[in-house]
Short mmCIF file of C-alpha atoms and ligand atoms in Angstrom, two decimals:
data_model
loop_
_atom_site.label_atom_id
_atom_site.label_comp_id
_atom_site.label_asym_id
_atom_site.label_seq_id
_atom_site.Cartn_x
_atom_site.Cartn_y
_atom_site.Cartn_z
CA UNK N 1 147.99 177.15 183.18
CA UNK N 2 147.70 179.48 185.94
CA UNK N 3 151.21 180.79 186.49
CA UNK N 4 153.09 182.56 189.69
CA UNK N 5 156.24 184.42 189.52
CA UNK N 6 157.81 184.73 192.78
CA UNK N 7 160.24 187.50 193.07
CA UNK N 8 160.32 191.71 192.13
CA UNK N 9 163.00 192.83 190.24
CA UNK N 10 163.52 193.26 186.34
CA UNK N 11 164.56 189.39 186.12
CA UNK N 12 160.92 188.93 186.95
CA UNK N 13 159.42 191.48 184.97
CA UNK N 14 161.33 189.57 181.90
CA UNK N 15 159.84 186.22 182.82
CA UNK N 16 156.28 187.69 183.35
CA UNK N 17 157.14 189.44 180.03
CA UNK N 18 158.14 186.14 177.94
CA UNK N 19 155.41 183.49 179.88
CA UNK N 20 152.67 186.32 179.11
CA UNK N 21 153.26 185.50 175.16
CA UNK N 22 152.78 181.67 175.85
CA UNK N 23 149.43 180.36 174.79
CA UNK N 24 149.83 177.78 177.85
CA UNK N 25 149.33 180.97 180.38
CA UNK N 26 145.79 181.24 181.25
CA UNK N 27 146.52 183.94 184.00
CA UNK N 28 149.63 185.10 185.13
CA UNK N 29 150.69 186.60 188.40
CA UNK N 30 153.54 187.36 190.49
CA UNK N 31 154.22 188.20 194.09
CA UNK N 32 155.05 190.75 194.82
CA UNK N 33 155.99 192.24 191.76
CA UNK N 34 156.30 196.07 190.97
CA UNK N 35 154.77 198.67 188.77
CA UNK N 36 155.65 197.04 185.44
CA UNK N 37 154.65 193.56 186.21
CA UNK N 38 151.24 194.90 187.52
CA UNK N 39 150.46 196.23 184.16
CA UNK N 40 150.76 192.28 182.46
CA UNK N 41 149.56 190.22 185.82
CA UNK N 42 147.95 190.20 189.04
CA UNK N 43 150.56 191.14 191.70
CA UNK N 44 149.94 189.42 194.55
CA UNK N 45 151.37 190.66 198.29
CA UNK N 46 153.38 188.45 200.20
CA UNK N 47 157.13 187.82 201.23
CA UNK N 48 158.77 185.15 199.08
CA UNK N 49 160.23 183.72 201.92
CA UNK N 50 157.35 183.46 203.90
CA UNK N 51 155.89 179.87 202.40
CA UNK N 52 152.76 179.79 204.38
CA UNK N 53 152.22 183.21 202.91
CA UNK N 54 152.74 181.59 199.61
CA UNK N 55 150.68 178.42 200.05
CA UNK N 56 148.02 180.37 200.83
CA UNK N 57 147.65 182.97 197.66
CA UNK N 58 149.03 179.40 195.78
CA UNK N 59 145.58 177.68 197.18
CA UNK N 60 143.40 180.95 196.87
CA UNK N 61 144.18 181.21 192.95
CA UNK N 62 144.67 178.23 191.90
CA UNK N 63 147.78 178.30 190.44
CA UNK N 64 149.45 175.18 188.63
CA UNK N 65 153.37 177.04 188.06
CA UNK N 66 155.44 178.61 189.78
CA UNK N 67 158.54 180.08 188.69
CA UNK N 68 161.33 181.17 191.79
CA UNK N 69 163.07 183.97 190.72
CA UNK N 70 165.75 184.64 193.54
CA UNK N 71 168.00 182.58 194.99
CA UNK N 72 166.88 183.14 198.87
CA UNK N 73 163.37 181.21 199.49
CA UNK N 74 166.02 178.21 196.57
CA UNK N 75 168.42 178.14 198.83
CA UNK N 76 165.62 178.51 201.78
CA UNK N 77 163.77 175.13 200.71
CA UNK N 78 160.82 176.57 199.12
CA UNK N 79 160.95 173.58 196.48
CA UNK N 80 160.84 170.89 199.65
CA UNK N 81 158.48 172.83 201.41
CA UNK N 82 156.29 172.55 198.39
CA UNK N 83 156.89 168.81 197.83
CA UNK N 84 156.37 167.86 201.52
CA UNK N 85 153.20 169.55 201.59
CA UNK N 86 150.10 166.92 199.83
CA UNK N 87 147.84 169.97 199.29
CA UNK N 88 150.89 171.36 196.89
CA UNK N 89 152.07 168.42 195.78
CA UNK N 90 150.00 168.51 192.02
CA UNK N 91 151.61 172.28 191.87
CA UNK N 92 154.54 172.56 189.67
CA UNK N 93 157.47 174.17 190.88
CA UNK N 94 160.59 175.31 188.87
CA UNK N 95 163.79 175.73 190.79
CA UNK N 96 166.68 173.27 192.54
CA UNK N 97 165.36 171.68 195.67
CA UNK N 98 167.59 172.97 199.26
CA UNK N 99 170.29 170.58 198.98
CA UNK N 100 170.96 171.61 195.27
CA UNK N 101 170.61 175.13 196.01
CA UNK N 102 173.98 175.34 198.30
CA UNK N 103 175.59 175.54 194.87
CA UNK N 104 175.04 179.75 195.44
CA UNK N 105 173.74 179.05 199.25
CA UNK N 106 177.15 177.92 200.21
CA UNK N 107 180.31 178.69 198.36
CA UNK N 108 182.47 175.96 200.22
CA UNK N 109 179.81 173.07 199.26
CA UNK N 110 179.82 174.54 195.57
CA UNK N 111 183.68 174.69 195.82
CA UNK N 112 183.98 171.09 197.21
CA UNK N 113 181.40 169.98 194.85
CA UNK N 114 183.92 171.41 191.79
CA UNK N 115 187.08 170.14 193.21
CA UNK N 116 185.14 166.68 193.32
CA UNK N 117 184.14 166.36 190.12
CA UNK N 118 187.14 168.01 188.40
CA UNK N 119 185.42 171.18 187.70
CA UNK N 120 188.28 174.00 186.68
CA UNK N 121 187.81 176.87 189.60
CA UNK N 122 190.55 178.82 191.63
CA UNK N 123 192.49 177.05 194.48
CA UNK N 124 190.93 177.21 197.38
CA UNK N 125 190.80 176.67 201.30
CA UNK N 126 187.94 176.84 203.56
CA UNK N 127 188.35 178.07 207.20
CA UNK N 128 186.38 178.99 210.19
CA UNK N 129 187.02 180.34 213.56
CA UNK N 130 188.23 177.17 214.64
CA UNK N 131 190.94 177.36 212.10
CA UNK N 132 191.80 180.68 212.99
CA UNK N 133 195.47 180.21 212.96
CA UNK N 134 196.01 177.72 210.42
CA UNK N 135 194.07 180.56 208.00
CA UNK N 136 196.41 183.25 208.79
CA UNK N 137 199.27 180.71 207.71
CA UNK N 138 197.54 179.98 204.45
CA UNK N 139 196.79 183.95 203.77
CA UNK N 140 200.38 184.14 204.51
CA UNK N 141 202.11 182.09 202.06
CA UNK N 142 199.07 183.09 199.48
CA UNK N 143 199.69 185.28 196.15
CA UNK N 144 198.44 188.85 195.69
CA UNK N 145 195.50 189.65 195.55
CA UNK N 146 193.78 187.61 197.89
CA UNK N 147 189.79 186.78 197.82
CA UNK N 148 187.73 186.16 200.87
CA UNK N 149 184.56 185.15 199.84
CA UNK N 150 181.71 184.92 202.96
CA UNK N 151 180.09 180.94 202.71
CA UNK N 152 176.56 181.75 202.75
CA UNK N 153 174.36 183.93 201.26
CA UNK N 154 175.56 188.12 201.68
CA UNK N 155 173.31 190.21 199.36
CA UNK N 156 176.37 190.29 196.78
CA UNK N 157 178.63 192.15 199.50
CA UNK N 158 180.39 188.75 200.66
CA UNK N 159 183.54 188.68 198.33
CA UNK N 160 186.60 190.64 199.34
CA UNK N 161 189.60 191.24 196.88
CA UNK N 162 192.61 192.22 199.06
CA UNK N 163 195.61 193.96 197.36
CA UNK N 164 198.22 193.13 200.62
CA UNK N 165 198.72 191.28 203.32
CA UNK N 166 197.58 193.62 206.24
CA UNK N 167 194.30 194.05 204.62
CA UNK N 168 193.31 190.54 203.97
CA UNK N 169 194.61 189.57 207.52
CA UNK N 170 192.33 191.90 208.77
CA UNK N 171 189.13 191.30 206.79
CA UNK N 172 189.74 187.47 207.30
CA UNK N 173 189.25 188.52 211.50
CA UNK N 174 186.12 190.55 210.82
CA UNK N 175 184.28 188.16 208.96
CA UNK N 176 185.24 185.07 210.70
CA UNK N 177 183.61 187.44 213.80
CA UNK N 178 180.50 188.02 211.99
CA UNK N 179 181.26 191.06 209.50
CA UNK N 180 178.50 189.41 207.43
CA UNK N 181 176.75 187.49 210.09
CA UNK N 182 175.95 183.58 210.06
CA UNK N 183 177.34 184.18 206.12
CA UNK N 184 180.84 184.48 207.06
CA UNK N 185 181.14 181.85 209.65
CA UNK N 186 183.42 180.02 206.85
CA UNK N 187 185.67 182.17 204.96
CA UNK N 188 186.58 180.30 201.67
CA UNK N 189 190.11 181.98 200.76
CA UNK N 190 190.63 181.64 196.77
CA UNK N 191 192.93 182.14 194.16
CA UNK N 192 192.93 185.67 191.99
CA UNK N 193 192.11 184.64 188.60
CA UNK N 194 192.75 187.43 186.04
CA UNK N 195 190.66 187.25 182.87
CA UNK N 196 187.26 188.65 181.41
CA UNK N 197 183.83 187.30 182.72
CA UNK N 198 180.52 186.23 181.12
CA UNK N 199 177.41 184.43 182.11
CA UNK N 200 176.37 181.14 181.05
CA UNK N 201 173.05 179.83 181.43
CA UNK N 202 171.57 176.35 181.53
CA UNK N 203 168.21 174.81 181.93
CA UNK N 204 168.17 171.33 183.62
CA UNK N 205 165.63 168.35 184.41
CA UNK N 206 168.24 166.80 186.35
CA UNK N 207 169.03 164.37 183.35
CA UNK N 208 169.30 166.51 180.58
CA UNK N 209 170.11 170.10 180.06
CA UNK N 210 169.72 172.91 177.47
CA UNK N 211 172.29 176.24 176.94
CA UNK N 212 170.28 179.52 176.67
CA UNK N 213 171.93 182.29 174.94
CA UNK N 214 175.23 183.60 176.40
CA UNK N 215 175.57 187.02 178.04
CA UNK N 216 177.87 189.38 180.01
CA UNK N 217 176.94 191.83 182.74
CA UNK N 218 178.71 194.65 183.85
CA UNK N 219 178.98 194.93 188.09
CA UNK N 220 180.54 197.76 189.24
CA UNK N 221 179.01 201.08 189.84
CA UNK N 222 181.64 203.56 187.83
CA UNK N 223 182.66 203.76 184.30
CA UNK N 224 185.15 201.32 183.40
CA UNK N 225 183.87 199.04 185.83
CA UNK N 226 185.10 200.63 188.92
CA UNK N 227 183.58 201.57 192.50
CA UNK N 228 181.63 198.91 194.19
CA UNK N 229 179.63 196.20 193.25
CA UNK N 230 175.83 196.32 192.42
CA UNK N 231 173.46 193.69 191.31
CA UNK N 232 174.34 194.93 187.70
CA UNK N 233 174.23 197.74 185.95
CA UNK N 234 173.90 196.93 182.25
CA UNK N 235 174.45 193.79 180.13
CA UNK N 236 174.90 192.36 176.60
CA UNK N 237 174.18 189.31 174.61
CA UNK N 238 175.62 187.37 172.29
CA UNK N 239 179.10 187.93 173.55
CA UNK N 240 181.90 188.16 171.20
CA UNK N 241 184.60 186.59 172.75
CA UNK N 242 182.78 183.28 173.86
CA UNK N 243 182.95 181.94 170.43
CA UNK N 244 182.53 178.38 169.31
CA UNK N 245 186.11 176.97 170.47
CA UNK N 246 185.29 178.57 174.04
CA UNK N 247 181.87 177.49 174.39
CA UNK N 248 182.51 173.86 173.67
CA UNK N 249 185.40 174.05 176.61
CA UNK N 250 182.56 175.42 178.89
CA UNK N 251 180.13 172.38 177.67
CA UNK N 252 182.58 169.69 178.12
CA UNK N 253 184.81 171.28 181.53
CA UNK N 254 182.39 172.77 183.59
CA UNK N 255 178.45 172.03 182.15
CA UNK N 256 178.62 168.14 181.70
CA UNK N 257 180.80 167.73 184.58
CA UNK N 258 178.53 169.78 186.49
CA UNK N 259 175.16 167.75 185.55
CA UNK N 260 176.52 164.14 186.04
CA UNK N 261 178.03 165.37 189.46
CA UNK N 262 174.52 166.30 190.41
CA UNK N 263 173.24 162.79 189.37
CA UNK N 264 176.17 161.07 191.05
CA UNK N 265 175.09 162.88 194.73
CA UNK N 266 171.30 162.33 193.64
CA UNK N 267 170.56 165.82 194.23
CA UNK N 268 167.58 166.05 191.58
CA UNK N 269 168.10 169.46 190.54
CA UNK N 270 165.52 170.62 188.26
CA UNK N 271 165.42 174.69 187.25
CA UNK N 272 168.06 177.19 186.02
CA UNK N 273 171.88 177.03 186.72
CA UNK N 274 173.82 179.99 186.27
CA UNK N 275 177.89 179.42 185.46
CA UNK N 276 179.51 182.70 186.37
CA UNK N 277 182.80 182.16 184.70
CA UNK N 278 186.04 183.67 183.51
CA UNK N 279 188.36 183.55 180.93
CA UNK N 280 191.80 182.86 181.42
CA UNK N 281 193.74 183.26 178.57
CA UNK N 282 191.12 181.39 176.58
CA UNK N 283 189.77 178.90 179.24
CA UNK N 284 186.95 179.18 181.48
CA UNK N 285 186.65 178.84 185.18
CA UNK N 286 184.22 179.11 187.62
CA UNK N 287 184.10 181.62 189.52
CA UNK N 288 180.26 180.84 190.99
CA UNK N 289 177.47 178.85 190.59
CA UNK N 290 173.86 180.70 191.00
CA UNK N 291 170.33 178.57 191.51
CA UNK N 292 168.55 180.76 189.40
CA UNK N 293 168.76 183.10 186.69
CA UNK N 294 170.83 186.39 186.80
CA UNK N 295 170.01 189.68 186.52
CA UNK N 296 170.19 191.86 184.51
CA UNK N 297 171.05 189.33 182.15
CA UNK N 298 167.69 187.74 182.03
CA UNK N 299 166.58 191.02 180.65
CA UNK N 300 168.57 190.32 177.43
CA UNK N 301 168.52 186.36 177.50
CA UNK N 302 164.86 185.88 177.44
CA UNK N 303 164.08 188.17 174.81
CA UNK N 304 167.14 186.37 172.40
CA UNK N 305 164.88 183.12 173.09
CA UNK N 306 161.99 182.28 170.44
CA UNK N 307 161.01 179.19 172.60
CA UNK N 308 157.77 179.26 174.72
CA UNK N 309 158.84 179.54 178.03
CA UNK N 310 156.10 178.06 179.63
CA UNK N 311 156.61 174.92 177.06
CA UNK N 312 160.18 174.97 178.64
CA UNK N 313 159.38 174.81 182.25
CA UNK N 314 157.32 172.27 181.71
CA UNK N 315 159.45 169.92 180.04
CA UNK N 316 161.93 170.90 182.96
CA UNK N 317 158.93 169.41 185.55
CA UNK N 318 158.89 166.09 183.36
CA UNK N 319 162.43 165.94 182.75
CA UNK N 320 161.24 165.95 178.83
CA UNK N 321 164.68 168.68 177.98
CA UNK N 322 166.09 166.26 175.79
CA UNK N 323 163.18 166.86 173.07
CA UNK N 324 163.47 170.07 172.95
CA UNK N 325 165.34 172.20 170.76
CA UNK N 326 166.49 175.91 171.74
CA UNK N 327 165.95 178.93 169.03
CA UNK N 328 167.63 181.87 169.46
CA UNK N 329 167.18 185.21 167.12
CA UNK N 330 169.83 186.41 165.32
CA UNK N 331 169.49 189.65 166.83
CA UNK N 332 171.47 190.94 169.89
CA UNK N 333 170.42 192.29 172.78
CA UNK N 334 171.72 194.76 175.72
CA UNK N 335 170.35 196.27 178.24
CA UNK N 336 171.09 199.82 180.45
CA UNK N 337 170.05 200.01 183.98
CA UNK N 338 169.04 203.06 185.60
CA UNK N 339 169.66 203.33 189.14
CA UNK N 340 168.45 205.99 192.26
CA UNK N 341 171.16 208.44 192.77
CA UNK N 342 173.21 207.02 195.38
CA UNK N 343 172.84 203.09 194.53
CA UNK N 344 174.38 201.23 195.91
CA UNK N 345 175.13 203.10 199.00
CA UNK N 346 171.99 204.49 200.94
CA UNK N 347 169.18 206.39 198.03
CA UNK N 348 165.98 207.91 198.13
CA UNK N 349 162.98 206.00 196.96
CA UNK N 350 159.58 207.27 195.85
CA UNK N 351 160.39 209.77 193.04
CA UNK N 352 157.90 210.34 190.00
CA UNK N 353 159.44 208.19 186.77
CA UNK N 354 158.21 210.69 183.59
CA UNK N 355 158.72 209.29 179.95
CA UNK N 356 157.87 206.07 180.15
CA UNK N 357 155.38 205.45 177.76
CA UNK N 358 157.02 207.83 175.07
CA UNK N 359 159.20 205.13 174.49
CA UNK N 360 158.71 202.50 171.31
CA UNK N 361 161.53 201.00 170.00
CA UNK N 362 162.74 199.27 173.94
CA UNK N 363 161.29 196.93 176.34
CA UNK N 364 161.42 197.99 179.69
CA UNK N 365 161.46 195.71 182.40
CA UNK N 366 160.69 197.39 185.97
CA UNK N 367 162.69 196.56 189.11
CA UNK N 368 162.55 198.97 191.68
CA UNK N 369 159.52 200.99 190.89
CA UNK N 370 155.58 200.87 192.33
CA UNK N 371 152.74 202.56 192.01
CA UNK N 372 151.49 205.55 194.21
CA UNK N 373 148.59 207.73 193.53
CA UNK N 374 148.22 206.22 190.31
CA UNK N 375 151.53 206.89 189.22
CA UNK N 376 155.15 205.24 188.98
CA UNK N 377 157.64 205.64 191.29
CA UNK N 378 161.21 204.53 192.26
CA UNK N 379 160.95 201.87 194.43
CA UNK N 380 164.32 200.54 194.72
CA UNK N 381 167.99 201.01 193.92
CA UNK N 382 167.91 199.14 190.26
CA UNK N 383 164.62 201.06 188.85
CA UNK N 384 164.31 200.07 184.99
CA UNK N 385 166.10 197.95 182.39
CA UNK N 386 166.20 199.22 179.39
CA UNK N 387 166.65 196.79 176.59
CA UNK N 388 167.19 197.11 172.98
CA UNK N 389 167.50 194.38 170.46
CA UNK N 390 169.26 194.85 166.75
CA UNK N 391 171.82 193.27 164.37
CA UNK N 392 174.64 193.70 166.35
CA UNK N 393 174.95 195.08 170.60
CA UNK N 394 176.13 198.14 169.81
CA UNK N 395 173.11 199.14 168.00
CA UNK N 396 171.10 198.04 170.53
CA UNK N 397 172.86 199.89 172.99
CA UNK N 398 172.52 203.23 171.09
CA UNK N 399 168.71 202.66 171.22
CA UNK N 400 168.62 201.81 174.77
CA UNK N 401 170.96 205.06 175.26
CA UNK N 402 169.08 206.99 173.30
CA UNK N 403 165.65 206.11 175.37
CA UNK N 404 167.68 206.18 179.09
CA UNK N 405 168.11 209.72 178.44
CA UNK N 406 164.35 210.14 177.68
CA UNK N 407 163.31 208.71 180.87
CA UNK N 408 163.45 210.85 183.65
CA UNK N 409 163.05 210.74 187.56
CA UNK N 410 164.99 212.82 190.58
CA UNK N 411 168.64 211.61 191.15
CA UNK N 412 168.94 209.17 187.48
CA UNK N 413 172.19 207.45 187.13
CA UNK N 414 173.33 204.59 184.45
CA UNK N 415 176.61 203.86 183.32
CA UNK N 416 177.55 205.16 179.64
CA UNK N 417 179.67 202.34 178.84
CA UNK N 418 178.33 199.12 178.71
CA UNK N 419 179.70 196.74 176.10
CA UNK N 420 182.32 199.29 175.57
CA UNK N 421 185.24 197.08 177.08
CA UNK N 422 185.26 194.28 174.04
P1 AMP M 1 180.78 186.40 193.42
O1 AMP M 1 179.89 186.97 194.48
O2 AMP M 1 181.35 185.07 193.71
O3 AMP M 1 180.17 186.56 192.06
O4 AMP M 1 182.02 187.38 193.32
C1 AMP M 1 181.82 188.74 193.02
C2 AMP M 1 182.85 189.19 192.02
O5 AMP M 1 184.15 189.07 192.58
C3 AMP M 1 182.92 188.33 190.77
O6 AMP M 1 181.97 188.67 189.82
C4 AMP M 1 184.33 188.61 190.31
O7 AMP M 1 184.38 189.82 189.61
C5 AMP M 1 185.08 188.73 191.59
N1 AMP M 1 185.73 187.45 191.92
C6 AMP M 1 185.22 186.45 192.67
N2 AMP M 1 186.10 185.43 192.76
C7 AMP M 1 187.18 185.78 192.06
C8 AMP M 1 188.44 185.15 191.77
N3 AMP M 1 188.75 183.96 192.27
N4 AMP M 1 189.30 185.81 190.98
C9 AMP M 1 189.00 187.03 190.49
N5 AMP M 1 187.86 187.69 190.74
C10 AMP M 1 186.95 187.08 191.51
N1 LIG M 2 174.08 189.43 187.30
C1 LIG M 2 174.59 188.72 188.38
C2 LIG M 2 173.59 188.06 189.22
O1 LIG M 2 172.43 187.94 188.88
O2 LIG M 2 173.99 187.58 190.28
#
């Protein structure tokens, strides 16, 4: 098969990585890539949300897969565009369809959709500028601390955690007048739920589903998981604490529940579904729902899976899950991300990346990096995942900590702590 990835970052280096390995990929590419996935594919130019763009290098290269990597061109309609268009319609493409996708594209549909199908998540109310007033009455008489959380789509920046009163009466105002643009035109105003996260990842035909390995990721920019947010800086697989008791509560509560919910509305959701969850004193929650897989925690998913991935997608296509059985390694994985000096706030891009191919013993997926002059440079805020895989995470981690210092480019950061908080 001739396979596209759509998408950039180190989740789609990882996918390029694993499909590259199937004998089912006859040539791989993916658009528009970066520096690491040029060196296993063809990276093609073009804006993923652009679908003309991407019908057209689809046509010119005959490709029979592709595989959506972010959520935007999911949540867009890229999978309708595709199957409304007959000279796509014999292309296979993995990922929810539009309506599906509002499970990350809109965080009051993917809170109604829990609350319908008795789906364990924090309390909730949605509001919008018509319900100015009756929100301020709700914030009022609403425990400490308070989340806002944007409706649509907000690059990761749309959730709020307000520590008093003042502050969340405020932020409510700002983003109900556009603080995040046509994103915050609802405000859905939650419940704090204290606990410990992790990410849990299915694959789905619609009918049937299968549960890829478990990871965690760590957020926040600072040691000990403070500052602000980021895509991710770091993440670890198997997780200790999701053990056997807690995993079967997640199956039955939220993952069932969740499929036969999607059959019931006739949504036909066919791809990935990430469970962002918590823990609350030993039962999960969820906090979101993502259309896709996450990142970084593809980076040490995929290479915990011995399936062919390729073999999996397609089953996905022909809603053929239920034959297939899932084998993971024994080994754990964990991954460091190195970031540009100043991520996530404003950085420089374009500095030299030295030490790359010194390094052995971990894979490293690109994410912001490209190549100028015949050499690698930053390209982005998240630059390289580096991932290590041994008998146990913290092994892994002192490989991948060992080869994050050997890497070197202007203005390196990385946390030093990953895993360190279980
Ligand atoms: P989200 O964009 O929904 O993933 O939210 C970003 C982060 O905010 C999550 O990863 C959590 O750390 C935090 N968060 C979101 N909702 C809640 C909640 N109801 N209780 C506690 N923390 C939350
Ligand atoms: N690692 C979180 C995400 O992919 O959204």
């Amino acid at each position: 098969m001739r396979i596209l990835i759509l998408g950039s970052g180190g989740r789609e280096h990882t996918f390029a990585w694993k499909i590259k390995k199937s004998s089912s990929c006859s040539a791989l590419f993916v658009a528009p890539g970066n520096a690491g996935t040029a060196e296993i594919g063809t990276n093609l130019e073009a804006d993923v949300n652009n679908f003309p763009a991407i019908k057209k290098i689809v046509k010119e290269n005959a490709i029979d897969l592709v595989l959506v990597g972010p959520e935007a061109p999911l949540v867009n309609g890229i999978v309708d565009y595709f199957e409304q268009d007959p000279e796509l319609k014999q292309v296979v493409i993995i990922g929810p369809n539009k309506v599906s996708a509002q499970l990350e594209g809109s965080k009051a549909f993917a809170k109604a959709f829990m609350v319908k199908n008795d789906i364990p998540t924090a309390s909730y109310e949605t509001f919008t500028k018509e319900t100015l007033s009756k929100g301020k009455a709700y914030l009022a008489e609403h425990a400490l601390p308070i989340v806002l959380k944007a409706d649509g789509l907000a690059a990761g920046k749309g959730v709020l955690i307000c520590e008093d009163y003042a502050t969340a009466d405020e932020e409510f105002d700002k983003m109900l007048n556009g603080k995040f643009g046509d994103a915050s035109q609802k405000v859905v105003v939650e419940q704090f739920l204290s606990g410990i996260e992790f990410s849990v990842f299915v694959i789905t035909d619609g009918k049937n589903y299968q549960i890829l390995p478990v990871a965690k990721d760590y957020k926040r920019i600072g040691e000990g998981d403070t500052g602000p947010n980021t895509g991710g800086m770091g993440s670890i697989s198997p997780v200790r604490f999701v053990d056997h008791e807690l995993m079967t509560k997640v199956e039955k509560r939220i993952i069932q529940p969740t499929i036969a919910g999607l059959n019931k509305e006739g949504y036909a959701y066919k791809g990935f579904i990430f469970f962002g969850l918590i823990n609350v004193k030993g039962d999960p929650y969820v906090i979101e729902y993502n259309c896709r897989m996450g990142d970084p925690e593809t980076q040490v998913v995929l290479p915990r899976l011995q399936n062919d991935l390729v073999e999996l997608l397609v089953a996905t296509d022909q809603g053929g899950l239920d034959r297939v059985k899932i084998e993971v390694s024994d080994e754990a994985a964990s991954t460091v991300i190195l970031v540009s000096g100043g991520y996530p706030g404003p950085y420089e891009k374009g500095k030299a990346i030295y030490g790359i191919e010194a390094i052995s013993d971990s894979l490293l997926f690109h994410a912001g990096t490209r190549i100028s002059n015949g050499e690698i440079v930053t390209n982005g805020g998240r630059v390289i995942a580096v991932t290590s895989r041994a008998r146990n995470y913290e092994d892994a981690l002192n490989v991948s900590y060992k080869n994050a210092e050997l890497i070197r480019f202007d203005g390196k950061y990385f946390r030093t702590d990953i895993g360190f908080d279980l």
